[in-house]
PDB file of C-alpha atoms in Angstrom:
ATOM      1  CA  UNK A   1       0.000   0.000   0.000  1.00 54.00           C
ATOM      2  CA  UNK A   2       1.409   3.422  -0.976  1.00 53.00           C
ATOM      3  CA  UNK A   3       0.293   6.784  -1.298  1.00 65.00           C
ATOM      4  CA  UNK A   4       1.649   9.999  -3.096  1.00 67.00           C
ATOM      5  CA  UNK A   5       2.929  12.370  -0.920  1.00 70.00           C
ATOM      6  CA  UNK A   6       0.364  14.993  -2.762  1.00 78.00           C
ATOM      7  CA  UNK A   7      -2.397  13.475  -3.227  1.00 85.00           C
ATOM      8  CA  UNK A   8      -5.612  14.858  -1.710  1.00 91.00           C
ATOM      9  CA  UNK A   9      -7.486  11.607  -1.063  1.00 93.00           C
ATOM     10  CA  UNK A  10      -6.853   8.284  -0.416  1.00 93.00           C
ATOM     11  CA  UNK A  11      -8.873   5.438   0.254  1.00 93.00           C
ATOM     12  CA  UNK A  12      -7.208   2.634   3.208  1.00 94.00           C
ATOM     13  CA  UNK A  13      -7.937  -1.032   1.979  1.00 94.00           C
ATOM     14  CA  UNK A  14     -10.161  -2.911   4.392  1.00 95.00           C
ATOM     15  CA  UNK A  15      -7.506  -5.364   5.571  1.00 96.00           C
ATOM     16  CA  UNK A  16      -4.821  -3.055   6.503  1.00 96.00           C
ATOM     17  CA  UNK A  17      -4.650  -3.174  10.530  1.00 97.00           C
ATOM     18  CA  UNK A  18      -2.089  -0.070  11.174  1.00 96.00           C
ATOM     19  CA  UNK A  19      -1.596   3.169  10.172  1.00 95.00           C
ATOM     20  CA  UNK A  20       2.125   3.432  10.778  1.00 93.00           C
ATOM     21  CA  UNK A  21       3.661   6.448  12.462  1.00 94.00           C
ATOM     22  CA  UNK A  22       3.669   9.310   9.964  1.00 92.00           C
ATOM     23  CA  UNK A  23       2.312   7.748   7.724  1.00 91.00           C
ATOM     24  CA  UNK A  24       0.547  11.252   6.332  1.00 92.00           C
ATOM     25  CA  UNK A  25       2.302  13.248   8.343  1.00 92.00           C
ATOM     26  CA  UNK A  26       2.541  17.182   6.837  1.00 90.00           C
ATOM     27  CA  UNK A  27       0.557  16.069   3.578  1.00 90.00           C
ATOM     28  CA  UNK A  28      -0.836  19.419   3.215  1.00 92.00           C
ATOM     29  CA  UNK A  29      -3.073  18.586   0.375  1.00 93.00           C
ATOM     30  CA  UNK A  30      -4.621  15.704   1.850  1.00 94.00           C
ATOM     31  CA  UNK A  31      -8.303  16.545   2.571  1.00 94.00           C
ATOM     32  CA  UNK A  32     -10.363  13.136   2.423  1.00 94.00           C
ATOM     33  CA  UNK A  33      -9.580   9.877   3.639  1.00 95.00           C
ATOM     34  CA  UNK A  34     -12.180   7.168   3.258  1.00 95.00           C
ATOM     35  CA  UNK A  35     -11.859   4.248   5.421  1.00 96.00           C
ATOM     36  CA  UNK A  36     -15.175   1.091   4.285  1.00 94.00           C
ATOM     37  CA  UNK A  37     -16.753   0.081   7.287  1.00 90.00           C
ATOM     38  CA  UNK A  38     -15.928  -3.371   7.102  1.00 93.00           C
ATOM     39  CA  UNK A  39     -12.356  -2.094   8.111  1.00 97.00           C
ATOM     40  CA  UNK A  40      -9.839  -4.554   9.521  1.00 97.00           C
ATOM     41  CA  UNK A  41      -8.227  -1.155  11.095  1.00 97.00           C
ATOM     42  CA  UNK A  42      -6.918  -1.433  14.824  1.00 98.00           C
ATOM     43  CA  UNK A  43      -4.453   0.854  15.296  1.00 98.00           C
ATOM     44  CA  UNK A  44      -3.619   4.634  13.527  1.00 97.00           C
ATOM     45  CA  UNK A  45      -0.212   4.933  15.216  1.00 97.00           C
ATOM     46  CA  UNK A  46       1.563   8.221  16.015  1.00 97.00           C
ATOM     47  CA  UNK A  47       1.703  11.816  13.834  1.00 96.00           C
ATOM     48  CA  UNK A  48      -0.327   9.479  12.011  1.00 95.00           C
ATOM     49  CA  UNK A  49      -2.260  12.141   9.932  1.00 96.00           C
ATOM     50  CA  UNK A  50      -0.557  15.118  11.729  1.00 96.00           C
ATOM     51  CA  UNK A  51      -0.229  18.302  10.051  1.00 96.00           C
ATOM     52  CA  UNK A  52      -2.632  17.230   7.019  1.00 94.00           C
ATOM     53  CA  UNK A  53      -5.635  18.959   5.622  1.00 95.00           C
ATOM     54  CA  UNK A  54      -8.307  16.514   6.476  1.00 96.00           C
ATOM     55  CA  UNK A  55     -11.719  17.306   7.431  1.00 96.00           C
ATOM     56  CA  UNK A  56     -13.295  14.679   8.177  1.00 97.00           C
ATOM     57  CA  UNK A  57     -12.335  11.348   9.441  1.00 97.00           C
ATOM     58  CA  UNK A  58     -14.317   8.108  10.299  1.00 97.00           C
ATOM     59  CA  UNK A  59     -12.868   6.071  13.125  1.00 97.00           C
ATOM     60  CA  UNK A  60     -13.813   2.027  12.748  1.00 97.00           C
ATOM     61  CA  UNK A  61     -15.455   0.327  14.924  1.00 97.00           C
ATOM     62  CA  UNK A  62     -11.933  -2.217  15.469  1.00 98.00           C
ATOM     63  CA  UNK A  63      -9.626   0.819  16.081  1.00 98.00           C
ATOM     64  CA  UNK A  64      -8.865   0.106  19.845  1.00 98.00           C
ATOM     65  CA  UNK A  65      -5.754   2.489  19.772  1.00 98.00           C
ATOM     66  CA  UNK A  66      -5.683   6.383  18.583  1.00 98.00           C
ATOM     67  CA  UNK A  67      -1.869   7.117  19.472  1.00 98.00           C
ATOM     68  CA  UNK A  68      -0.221  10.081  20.203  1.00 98.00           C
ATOM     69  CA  UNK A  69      -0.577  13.130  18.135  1.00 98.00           C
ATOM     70  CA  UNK A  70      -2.550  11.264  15.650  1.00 98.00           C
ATOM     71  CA  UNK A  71      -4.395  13.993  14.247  1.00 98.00           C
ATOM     72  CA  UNK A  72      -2.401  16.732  15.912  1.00 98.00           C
ATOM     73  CA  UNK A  73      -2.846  20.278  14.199  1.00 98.00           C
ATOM     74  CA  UNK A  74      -5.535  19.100  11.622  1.00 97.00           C
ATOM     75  CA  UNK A  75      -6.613  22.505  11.599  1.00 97.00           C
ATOM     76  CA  UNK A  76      -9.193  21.321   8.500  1.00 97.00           C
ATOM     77  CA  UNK A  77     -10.798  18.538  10.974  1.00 98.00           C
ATOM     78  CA  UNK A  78     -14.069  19.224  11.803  1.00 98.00           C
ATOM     79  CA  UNK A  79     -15.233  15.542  12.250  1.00 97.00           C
ATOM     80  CA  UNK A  80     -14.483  12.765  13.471  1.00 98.00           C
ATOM     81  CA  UNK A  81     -17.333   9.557  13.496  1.00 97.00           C
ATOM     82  CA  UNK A  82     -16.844   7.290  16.357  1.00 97.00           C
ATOM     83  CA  UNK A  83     -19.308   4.508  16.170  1.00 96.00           C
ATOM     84  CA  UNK A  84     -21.126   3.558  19.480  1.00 95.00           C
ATOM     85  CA  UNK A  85     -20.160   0.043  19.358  1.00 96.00           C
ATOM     86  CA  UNK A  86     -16.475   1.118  19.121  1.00 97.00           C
ATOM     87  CA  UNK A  87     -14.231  -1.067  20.281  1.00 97.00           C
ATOM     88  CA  UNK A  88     -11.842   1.918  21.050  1.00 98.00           C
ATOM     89  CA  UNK A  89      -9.850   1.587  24.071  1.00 97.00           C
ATOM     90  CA  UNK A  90      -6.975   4.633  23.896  1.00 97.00           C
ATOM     91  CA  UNK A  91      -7.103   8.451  22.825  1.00 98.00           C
ATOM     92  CA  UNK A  92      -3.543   9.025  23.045  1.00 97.00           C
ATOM     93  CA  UNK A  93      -1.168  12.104  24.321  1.00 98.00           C
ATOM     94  CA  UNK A  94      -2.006  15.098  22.380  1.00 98.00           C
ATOM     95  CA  UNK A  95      -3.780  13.205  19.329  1.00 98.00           C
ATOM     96  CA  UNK A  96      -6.309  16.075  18.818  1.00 98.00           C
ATOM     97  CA  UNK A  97      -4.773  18.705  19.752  1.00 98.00           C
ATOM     98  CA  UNK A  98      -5.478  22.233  17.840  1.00 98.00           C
ATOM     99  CA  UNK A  99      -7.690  20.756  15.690  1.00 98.00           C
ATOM    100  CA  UNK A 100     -11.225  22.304  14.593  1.00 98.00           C
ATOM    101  CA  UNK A 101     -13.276  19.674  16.205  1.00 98.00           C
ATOM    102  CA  UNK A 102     -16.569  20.420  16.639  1.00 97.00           C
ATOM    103  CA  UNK A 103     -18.474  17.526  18.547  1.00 97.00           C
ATOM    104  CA  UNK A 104     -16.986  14.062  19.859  1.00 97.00           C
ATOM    105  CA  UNK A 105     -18.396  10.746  21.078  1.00 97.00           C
ATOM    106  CA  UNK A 106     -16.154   9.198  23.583  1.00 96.00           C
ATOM    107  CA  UNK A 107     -17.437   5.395  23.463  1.00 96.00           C
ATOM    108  CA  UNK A 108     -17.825   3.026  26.941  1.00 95.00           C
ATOM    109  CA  UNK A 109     -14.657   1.242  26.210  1.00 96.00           C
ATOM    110  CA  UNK A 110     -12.394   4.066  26.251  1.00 96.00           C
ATOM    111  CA  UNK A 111      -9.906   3.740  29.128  1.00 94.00           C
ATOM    112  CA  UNK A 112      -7.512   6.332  28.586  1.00 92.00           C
ATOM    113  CA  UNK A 113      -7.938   9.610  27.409  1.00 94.00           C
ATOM    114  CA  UNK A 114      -4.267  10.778  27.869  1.00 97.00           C
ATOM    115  CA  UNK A 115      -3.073  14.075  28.919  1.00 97.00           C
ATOM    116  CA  UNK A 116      -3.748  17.114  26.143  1.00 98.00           C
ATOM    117  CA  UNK A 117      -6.296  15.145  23.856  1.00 98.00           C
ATOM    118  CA  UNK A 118      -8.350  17.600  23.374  1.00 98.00           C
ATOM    119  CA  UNK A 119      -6.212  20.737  23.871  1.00 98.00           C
ATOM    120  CA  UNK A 120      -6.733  23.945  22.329  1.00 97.00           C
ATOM    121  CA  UNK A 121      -9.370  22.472  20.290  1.00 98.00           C
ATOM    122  CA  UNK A 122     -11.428  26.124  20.503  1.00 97.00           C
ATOM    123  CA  UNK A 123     -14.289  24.864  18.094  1.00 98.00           C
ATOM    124  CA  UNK A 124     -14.949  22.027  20.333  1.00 98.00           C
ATOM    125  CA  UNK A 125     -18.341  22.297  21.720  1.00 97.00           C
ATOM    126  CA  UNK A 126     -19.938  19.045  22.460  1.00 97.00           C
ATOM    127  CA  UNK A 127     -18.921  15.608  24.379  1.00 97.00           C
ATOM    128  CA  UNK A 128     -20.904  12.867  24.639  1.00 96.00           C
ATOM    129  CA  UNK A 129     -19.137  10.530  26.474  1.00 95.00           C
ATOM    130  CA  UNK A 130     -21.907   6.912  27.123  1.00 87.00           C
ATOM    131  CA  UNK A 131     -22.803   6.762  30.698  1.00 89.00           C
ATOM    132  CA  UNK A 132     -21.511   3.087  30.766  1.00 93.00           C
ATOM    133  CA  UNK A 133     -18.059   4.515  30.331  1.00 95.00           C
ATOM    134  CA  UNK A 134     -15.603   2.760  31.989  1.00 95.00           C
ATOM    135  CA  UNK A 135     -12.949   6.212  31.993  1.00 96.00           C
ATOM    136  CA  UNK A 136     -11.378   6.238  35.091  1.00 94.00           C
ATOM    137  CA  UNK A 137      -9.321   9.657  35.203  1.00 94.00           C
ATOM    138  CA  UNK A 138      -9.923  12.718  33.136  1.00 95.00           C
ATOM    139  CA  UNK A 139      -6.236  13.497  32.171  1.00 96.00           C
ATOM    140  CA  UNK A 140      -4.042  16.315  32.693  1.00 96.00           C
ATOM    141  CA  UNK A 141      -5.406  19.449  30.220  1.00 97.00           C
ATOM    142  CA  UNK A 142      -7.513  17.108  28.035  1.00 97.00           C
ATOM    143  CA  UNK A 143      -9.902  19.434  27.105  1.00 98.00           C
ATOM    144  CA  UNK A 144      -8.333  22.805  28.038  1.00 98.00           C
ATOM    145  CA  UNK A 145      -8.954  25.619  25.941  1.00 97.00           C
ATOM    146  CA  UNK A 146     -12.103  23.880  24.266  1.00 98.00           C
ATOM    147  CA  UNK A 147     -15.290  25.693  24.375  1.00 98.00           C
ATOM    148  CA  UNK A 148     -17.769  22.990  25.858  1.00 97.00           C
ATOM    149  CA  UNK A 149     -20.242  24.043  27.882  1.00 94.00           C
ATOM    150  CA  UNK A 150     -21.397  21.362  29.492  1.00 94.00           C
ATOM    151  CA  UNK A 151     -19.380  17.972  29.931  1.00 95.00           C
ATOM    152  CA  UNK A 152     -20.679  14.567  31.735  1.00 94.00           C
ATOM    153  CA  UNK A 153     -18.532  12.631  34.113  1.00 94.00           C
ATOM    154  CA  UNK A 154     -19.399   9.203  34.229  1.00 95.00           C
ATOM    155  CA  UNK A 155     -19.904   6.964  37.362  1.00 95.00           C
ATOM    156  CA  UNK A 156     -16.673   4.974  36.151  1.00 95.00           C
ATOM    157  CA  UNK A 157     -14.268   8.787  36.635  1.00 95.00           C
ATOM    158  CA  UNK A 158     -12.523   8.922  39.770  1.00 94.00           C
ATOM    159  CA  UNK A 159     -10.004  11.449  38.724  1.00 95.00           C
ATOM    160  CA  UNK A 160     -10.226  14.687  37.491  1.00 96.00           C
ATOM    161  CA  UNK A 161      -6.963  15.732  36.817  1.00 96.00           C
ATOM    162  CA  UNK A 162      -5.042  19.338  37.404  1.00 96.00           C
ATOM    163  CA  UNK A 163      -6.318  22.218  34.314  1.00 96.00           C
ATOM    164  CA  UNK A 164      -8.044  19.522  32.991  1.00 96.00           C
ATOM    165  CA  UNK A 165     -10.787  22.201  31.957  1.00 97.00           C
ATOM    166  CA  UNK A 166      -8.565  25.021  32.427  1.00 97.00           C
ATOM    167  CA  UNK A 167      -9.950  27.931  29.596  1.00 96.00           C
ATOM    168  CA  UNK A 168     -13.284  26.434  28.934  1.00 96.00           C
ATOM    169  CA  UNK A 169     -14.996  29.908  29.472  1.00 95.00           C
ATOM    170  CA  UNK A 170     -18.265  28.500  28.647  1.00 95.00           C
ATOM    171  CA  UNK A 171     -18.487  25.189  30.492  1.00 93.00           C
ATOM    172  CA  UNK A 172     -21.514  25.996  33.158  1.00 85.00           C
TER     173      UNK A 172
END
């Protein structure tokens, strides 16, 4: 599997399982990715799609891992599907950081959500994270800087951790 450095879209075969580490890293003129949802996919590893021009991007429902700085300063991403029956276990360190997020859907098997996922992501307004969640800790700065303003914590959270909200002037 190979892509052009330039190209603008690209479609990932169902039975690839990782998205090595920049992989599309700084390919400014990639805008759509298109990912069947039959996908094989379980992992899109670090800087993954960092620094690219996406704007929207479909997670599958095998992905258990979203590593670190995956989709870090996407400034084009808007959204990002996350089925409910997800079988998503990781948002890693930093991996949506300064992006133009708009909504998410944190899925109940999410474990982790590392330190700065969420971070400066100013266009962020809504998470919906399932009340079966099984989250434990909220990590350091994961949403700081968003603008949500309103944000669940499950049963399962029994750590919020330091500025983990820190700038979110319209979180009531």
């Amino acid at each position: 599997f190979c892509v052009r450095r330039d190209s603008e879209q690209v479609i990932i075969p169902s039975d690839i399982k990782h998205i090595n580490p920049s992989c599309f890293s700084t390919s400014k003129k990639l805008q759509k990715v298109e990912i069947p949802t039959d996908s094989g996919l379980r992992k899109i590893d670090k800087h993954s799609f960092s620094f690219s021009s996406i704007e929207y991007f479909f997670i599958p429902r095998h992905v258990c891992q979203i590593c670190e700085s995956a989709f870090a300063r996407c400034k084009q991403l808007k959204r990002v599907e996350i089925p409910h029956d997800s079988e998503l276990k990781i948002i890693g360190l930093n991996a949506f950081i300064f992006t133009s997020i708009e909504s998410i859907f944190i899925p109940q098997r999410v474990e982790e959500l590392c330190n700065f996922a969420f971070f400066s992501c100013d266009k962020l307004k809504r998470v919906d994270i399932s009340i079966e969640s099984k989250i434990q800790t909220i990590q350091y700065e994961s949403f700081h800087g968003t603008s949500i303003e309103s944000f669940f914590v499950p049963p399962s959270v029994t750590k919020i951790c330091e500025n983990s909200f820190a700038f979110c002037e319209h979180l009531r």
